Short mmCIF file of C-alpha atoms in Angstrom, two decimals:
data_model
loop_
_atom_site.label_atom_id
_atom_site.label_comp_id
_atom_site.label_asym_id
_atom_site.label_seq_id
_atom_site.Cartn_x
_atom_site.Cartn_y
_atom_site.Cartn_z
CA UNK E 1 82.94 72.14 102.27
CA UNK E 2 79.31 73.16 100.82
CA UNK E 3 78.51 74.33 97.81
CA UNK E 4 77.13 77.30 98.94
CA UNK E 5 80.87 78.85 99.29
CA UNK E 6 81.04 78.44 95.36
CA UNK E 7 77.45 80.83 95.03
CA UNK E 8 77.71 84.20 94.12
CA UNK E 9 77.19 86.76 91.45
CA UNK E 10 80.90 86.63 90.19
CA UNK E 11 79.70 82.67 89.58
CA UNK E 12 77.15 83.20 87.57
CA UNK E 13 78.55 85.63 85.43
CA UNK E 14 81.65 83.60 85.27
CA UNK E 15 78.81 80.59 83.70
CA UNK E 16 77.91 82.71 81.21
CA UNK E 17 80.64 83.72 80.02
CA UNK E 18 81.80 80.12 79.97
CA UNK E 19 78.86 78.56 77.62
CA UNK E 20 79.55 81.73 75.35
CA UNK E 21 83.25 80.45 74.95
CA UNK E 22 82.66 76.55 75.26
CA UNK E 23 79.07 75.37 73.38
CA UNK E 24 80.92 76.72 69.89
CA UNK E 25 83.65 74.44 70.87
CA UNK E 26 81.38 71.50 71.46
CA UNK E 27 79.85 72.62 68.53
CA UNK E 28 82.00 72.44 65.91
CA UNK E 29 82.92 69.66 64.87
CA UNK E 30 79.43 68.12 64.38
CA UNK E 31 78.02 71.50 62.44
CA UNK E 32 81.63 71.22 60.30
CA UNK E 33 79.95 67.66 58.91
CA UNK E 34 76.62 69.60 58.50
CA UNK E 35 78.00 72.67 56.60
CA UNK E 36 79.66 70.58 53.90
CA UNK E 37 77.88 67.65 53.83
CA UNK E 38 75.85 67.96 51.09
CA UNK E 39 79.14 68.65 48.33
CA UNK E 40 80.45 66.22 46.45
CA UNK E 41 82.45 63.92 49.15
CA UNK E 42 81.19 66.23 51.92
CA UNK E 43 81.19 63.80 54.58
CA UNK E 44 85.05 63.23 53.73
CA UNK E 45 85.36 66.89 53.85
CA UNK E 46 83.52 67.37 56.93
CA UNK E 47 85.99 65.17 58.89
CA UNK E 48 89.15 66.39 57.70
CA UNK E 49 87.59 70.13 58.65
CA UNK E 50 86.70 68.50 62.07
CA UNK E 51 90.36 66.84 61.98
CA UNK E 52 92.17 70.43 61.28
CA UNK E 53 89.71 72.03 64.23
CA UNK E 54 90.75 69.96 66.69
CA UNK E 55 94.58 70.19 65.66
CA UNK E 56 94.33 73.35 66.18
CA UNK E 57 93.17 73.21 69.55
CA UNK E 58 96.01 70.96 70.31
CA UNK E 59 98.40 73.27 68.85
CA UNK E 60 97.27 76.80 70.17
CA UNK E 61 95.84 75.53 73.57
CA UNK E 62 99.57 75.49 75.14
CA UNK E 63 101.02 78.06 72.73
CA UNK E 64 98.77 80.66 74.11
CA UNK E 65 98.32 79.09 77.69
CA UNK E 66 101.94 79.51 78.34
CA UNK E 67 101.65 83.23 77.36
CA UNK E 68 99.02 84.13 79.40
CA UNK E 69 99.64 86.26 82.40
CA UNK E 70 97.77 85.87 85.18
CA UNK E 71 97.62 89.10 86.51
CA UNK E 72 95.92 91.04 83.50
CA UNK E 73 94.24 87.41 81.75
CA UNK E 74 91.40 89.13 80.50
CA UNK E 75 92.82 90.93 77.64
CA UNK E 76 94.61 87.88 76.13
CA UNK E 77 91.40 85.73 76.38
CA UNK E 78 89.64 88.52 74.94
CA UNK E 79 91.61 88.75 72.15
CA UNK E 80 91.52 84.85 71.78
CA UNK E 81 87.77 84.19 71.55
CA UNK E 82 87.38 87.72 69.38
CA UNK E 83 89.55 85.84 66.72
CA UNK E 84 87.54 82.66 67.14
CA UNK E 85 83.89 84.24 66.97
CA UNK E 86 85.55 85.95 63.52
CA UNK E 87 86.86 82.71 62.48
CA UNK E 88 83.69 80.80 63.63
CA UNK E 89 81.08 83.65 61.64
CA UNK E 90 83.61 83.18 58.50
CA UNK E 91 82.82 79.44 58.52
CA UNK E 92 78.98 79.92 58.50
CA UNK E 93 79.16 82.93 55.85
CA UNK E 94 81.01 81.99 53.47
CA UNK E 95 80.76 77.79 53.26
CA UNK E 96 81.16 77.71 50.01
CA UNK E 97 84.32 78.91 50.11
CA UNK E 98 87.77 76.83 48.69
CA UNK E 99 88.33 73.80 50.83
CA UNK E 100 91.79 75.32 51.85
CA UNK E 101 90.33 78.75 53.00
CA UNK E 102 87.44 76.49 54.97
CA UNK E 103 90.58 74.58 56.65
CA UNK E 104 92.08 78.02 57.55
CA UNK E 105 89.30 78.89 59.15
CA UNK E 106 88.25 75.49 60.66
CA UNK E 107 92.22 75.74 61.86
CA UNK E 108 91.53 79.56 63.30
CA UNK E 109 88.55 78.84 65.00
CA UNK E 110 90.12 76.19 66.72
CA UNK E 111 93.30 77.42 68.05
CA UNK E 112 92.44 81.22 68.53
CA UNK E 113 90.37 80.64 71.85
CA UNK E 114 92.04 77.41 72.91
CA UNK E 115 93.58 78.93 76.01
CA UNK E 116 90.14 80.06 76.90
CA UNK E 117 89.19 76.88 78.97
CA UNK E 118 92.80 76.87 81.03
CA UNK E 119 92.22 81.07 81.65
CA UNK E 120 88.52 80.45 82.56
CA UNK E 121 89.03 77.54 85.15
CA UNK E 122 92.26 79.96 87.07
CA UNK E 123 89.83 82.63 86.77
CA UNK E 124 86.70 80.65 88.65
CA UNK E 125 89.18 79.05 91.23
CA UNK E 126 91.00 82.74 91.94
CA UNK E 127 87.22 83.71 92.32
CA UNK E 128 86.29 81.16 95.24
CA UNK E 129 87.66 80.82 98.52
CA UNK E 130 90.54 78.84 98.54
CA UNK E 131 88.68 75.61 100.72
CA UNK E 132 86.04 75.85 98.16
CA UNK E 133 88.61 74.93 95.21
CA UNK E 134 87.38 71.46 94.84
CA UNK E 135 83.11 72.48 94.99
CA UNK E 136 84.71 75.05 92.19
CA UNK E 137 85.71 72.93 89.68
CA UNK E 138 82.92 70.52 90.14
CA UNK E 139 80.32 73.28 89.08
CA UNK E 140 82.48 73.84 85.99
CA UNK E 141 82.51 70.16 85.28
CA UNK E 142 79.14 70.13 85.41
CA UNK E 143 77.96 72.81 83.13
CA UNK E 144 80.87 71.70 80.87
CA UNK E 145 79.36 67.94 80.75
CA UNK E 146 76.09 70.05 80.39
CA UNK E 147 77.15 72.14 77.06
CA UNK E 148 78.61 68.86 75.63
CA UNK E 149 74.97 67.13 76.44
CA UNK E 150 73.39 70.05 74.47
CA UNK E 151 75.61 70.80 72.01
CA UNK E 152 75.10 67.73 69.24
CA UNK E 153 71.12 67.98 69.47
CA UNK E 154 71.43 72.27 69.37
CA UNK E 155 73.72 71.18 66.09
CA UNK E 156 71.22 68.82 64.35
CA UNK E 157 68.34 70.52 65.14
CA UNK E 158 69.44 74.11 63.89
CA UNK E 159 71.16 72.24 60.71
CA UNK E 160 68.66 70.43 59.68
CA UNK E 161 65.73 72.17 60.63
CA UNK E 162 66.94 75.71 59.60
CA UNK E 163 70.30 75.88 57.64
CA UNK E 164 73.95 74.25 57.97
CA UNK E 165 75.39 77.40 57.92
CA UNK E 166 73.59 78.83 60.80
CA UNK E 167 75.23 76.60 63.88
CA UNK E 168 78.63 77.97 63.19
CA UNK E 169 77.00 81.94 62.74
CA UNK E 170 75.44 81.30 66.23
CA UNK E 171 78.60 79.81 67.42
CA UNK E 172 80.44 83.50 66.52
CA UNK E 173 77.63 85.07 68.11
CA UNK E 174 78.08 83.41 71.11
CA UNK E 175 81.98 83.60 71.20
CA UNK E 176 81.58 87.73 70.29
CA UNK E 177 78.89 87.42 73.41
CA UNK E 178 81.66 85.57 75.63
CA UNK E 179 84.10 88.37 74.58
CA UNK E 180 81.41 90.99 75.73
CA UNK E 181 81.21 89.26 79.20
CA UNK E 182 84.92 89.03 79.97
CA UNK E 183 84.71 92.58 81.16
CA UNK E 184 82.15 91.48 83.89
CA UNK E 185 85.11 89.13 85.74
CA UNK E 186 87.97 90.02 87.52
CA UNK E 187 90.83 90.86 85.29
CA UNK E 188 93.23 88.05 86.42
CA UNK E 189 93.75 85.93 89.43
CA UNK E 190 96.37 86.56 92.47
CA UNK E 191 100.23 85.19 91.19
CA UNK E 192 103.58 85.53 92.86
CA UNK E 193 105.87 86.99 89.73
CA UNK E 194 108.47 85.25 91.68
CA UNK E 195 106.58 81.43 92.49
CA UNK E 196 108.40 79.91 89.96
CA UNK E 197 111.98 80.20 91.67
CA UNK E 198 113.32 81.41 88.37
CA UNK E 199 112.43 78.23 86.06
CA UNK E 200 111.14 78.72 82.79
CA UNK E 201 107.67 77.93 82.18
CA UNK E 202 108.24 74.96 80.08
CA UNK E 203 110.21 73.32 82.27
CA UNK E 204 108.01 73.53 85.09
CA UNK E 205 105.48 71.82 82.81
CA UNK E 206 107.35 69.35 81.37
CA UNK E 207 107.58 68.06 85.11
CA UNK E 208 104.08 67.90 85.41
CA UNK E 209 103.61 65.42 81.76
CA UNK E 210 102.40 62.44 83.86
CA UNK E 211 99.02 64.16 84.92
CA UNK E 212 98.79 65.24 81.43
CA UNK E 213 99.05 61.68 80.52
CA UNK E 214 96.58 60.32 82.94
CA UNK E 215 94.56 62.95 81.59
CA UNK E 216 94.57 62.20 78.10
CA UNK E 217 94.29 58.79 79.37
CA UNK E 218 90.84 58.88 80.96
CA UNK E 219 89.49 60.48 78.12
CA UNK E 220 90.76 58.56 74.91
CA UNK E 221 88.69 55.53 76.51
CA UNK E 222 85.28 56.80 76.37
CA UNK E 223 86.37 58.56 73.17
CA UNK E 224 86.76 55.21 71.72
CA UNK E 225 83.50 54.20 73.61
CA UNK E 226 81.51 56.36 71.72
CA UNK E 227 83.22 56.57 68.49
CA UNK E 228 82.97 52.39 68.01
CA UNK E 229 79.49 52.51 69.64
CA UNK E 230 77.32 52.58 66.80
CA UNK E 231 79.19 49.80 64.93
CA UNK E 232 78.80 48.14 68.31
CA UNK E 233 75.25 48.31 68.63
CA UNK E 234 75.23 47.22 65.34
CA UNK E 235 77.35 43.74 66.12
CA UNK E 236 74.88 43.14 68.89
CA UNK E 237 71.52 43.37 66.65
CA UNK E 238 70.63 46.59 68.65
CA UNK E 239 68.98 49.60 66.66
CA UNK E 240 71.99 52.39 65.84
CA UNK E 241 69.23 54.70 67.05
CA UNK E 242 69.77 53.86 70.49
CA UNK E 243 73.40 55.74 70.69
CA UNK E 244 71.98 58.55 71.30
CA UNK E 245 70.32 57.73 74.25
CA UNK E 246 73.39 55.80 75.29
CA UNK E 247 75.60 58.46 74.94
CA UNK E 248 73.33 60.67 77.09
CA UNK E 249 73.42 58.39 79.81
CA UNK E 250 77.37 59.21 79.99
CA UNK E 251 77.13 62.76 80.32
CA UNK E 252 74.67 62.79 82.65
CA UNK E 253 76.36 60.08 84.88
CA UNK E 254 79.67 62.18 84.12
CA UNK E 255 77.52 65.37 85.68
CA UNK E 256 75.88 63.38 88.42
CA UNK E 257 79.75 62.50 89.19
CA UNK E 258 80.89 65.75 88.96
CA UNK E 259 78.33 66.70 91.31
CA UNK E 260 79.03 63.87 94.20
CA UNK E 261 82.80 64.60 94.37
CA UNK E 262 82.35 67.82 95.16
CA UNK E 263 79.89 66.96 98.07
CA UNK E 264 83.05 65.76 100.40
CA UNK E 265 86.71 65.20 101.00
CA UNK E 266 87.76 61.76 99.33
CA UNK E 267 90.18 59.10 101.28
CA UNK E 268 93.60 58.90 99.68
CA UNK E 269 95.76 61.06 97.88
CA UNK E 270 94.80 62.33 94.34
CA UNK E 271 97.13 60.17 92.73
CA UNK E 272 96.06 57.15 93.98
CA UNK E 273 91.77 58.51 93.89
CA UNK E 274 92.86 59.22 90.13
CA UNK E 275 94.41 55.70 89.41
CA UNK E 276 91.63 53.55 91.07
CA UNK E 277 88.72 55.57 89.43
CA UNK E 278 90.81 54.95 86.03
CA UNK E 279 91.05 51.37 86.31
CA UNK E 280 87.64 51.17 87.31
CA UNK E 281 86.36 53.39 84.39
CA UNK E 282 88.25 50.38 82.26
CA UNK E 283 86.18 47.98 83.56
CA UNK E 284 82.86 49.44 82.82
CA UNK E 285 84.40 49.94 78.86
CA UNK E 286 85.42 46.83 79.11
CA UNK E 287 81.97 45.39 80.06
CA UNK E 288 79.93 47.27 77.30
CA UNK E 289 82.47 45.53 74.46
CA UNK E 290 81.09 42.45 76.14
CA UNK E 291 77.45 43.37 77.88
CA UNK E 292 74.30 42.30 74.66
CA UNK E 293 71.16 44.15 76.39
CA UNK E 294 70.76 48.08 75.85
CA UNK E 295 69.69 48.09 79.73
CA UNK E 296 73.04 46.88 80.93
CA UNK E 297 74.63 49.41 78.66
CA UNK E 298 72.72 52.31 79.67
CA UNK E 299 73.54 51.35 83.21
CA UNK E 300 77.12 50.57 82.72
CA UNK E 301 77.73 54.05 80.73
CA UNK E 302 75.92 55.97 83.05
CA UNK E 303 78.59 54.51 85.93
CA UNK E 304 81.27 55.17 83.62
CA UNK E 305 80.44 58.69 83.19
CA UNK E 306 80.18 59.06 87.09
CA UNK E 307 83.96 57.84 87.48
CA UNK E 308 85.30 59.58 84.69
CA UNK E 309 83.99 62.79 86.24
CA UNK E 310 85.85 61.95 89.20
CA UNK E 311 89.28 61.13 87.30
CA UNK E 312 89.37 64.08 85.40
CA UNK E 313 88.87 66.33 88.62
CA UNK E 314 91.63 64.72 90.39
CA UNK E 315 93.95 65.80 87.19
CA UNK E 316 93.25 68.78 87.73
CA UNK E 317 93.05 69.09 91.10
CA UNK E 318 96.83 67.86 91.34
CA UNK E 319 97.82 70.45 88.60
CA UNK E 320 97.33 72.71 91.81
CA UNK E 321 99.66 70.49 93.71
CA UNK E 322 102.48 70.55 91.52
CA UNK E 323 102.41 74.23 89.81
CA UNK E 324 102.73 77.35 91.54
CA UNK E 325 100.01 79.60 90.41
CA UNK E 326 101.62 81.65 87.60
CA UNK E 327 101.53 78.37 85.71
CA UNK E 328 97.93 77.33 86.47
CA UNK E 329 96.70 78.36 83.35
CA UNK E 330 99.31 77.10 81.35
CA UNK E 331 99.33 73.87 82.72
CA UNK E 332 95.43 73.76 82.49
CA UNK E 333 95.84 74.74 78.80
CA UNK E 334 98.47 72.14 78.30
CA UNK E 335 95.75 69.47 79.43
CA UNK E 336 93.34 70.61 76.87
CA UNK E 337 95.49 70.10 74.10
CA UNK E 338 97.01 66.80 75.95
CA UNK E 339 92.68 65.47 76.24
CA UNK E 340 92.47 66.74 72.73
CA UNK E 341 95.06 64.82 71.55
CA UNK E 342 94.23 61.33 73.20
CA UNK E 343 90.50 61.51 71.64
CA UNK E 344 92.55 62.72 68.21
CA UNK E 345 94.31 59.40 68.36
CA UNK E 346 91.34 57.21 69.78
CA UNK E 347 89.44 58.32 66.43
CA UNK E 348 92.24 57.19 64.69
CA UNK E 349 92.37 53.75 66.32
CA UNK E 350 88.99 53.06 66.25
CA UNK E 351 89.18 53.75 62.53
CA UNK E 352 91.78 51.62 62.36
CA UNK E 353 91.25 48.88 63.68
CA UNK E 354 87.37 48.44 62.88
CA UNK E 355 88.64 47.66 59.09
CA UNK E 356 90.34 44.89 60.61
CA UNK E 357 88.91 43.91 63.78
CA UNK E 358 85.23 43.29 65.10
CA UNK E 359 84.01 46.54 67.30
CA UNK E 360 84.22 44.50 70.87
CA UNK E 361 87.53 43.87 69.91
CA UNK E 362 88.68 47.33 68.87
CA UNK E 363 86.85 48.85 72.61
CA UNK E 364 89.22 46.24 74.82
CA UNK E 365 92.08 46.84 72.28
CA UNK E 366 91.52 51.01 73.42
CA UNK E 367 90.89 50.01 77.05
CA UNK E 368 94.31 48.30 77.15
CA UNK E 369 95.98 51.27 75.89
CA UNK E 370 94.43 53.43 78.12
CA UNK E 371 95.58 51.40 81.15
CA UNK E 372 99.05 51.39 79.82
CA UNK E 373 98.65 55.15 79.65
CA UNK E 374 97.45 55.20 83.39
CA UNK E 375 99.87 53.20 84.49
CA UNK E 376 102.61 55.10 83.01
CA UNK E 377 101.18 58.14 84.08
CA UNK E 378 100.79 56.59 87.77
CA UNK E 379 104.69 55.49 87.57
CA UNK E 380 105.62 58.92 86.45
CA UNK E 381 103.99 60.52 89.29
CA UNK E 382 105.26 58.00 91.86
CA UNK E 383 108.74 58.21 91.07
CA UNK E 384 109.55 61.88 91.77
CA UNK E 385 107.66 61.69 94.87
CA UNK E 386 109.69 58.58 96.13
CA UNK E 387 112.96 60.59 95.30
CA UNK E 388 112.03 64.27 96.84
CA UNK E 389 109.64 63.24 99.45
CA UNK E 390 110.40 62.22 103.18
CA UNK E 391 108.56 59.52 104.66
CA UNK E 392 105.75 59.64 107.14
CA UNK E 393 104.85 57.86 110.67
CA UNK E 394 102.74 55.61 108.40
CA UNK E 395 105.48 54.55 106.13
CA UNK E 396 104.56 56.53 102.99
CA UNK E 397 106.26 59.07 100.95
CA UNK E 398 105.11 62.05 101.60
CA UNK E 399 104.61 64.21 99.13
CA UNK E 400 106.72 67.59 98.07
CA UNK E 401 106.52 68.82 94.78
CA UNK E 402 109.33 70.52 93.52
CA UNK E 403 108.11 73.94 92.87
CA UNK E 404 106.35 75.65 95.28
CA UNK E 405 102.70 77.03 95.03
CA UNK E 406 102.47 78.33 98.49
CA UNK E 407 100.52 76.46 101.44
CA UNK E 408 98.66 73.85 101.12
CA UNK E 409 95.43 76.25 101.69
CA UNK E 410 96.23 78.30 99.06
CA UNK E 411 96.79 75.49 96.55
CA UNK E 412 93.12 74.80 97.43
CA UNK E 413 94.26 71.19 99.79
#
């Protein structure tokens, strides 16, 4: 399938929309640091401001996700990101404000607009033919690795070279524009009321927890990658400066990747695409902890990047296997908050152990938990297959998830 299926007005306007809602997200913890940074212990304050953001994300992402209804979307995501771009404006007008009412709003602008990603990825794949699911979720991979490749040097720049109040204004402005834009999409995506045979919501999610794993998985690595990288480059003699450069290399191997898996139909199943590109994304981590030139580290991040792209696409490609589509944005939600909270607890290893252990030590110490993660993950998806599946000509299980989300066309396979 070409990615000429995936061109069209509704596209653009649905990539619009999209860096309104998602560069204040990428934003904001980075210009949190910057507004407070010069009080008394601002850096201190910065991160716990950061710290509430992102728990907030976690919390309201699958909150709101699992409210959302898929036929009239637009209103609920309006009313999401209108209470973030408040919350977001509030942070850059008033940062002076009590360190409590900061948090509120740090807390606010987090979780308001949280269900935005899930609602906007159903809304760009019930936008697309339903062959052209896969070239669909590439683009958005790639302008989302795109806005996260902007973001910090939009933050520094406007910070330092302007005002640290004025990346989180912009960031309401952009939200209030991404509200303004809603009303050029459709106003949901197609749902069967009754695809869910009756099961609550929950439980059809709870179901799906080892993609969410795997998910959270094949981020919390390169989380810990870049959060122990400076004190990395620092153990290897290597100027800090070079991180950023580094760190660029990632996203735009993780866009190059997003790119290339979108160009053709993969061998193998999702699960097993999604295992072997996560155990080979712990290699390459595993090499930089160990690699002493910056030219083997650009290279090695840059392939990282390429086959984390390609992981997290197969997540959420199999979402559409196993949830009918009334709980596609739920279940895309639901891995928001499950990615948020593996790089949540990656920061908090890598803080951790770097008071204890050298930085090489603390990147293979994350790697290993991240394969356990995959391998649970991989186990968890195995095991319901082997027990509801029938087996092929070849041998194999074949798959049948337990809820239905109509043919395998319309499920995007």
């Amino acid at each position: 399938m070409s990615y000429r299926e995936v061109v069209s007005g509704d596209v653009v306007r649905w990539g619009a929309v999209a860096v309104g809602a998602r560069m204040p997200v990428a934003a904001a913890p980075l210009a949190l640091v910057f507004l407070v940074r010069e009080r008394p212990g601002g850096y201190a304050l910065g991160a716990v401001l950061a710290a509430v953001y992102v728990v907030g994300e976690i919390v309201g992402a699958p909150l709101l996700g699992m409210r959302m209804r898929p036929e009239r979307a637009r209103p609920q995501l309006a009313r999401g990101l209108a209470v973030g771009a408040v919350a977001f404006a509030a942070l850059g007008l008033l940062p002076h404000a009590h360190p409590v009412a900061l948090g509120a709003f740090a807390f606010l602008a987090g979780a308001a607009p949280a269900a935005a990603p899930g609602g906007l990825r159903a809304l760009l794949t019930g936008m697309v033919p339903d062959k052209a699911v896969t070239q669909a979720l590439s683009v958005e991979s790639i302008l989302t690795f795109a806005i996260w490749a902007v973001a910090p040097a939009a933050v520094t720049g406007l910070a330092l070279g302007v005002s640290p109040a004025l990346p989180l204004v912009s960031a309401g402005v952009l939200m209030a524009a991404a509200v303004a834009g809603l009303w050029m999409l459709p106003e949901g995506w197609r749902s069967d009321a009754d695809d869910r045979g009756g099961e609550s919501m929950a439980r059809i999610l709870v179901r799906a927890w080892p993609i969410f794993v795997t998910g959270a998985a094949s981020l919390s690595m390169l989380a810990l990658a870049e959060l122990v990288l400076p004190a990395l480059l620092e153990q290897r003699g290597i100027a800090v400066g070079w991180a950023g450069p580094l760190l660029a290399a990632l996203a735009v191997g993780s866009a190059v990747g997003s790119f290339v898996y979108g160009l053709r139909t993969w061998p193998g199943r999702l699960r097993t695409q999604g295992m072997v590109l996560m155990f080979a994304v712990s290699a390459c981590l595993a090499a930089v902890a160990v690699l002493p030139g910056v030219g083997w580290l650009l290279a090695v991040l840059g392939v990282a990047g390429v086959l984390q792209a390609g992981a997290m696409l197969t997540r959420n490609l199999s979402l559409r296997e196993v949830l009918p589509p009334s709980a596609l944005a739920a279940g895309y939600s639901v891995m928001y908050a499950a990615i948020g909270a593996g790089y949540a607890a990656s920061g908090s290893l890598a803080g951790g152990l770097l008071s204890v252990v050298s930085p090489s030590t603390a990147i293979l110490a994350g790697v290993g938990l991240g394969v356990l993660l995959t391998v649970v993950g991989v186990l968890g998806e195995v095991k319901p297959a082997a027990s509801s599946g029938v087996v092929s000509a070849g041998g194999d299980v074949a798959e049948r998830t337990p809820v239905s989300g109509g043919s395998d066309a319309e499920r995007g396979l």
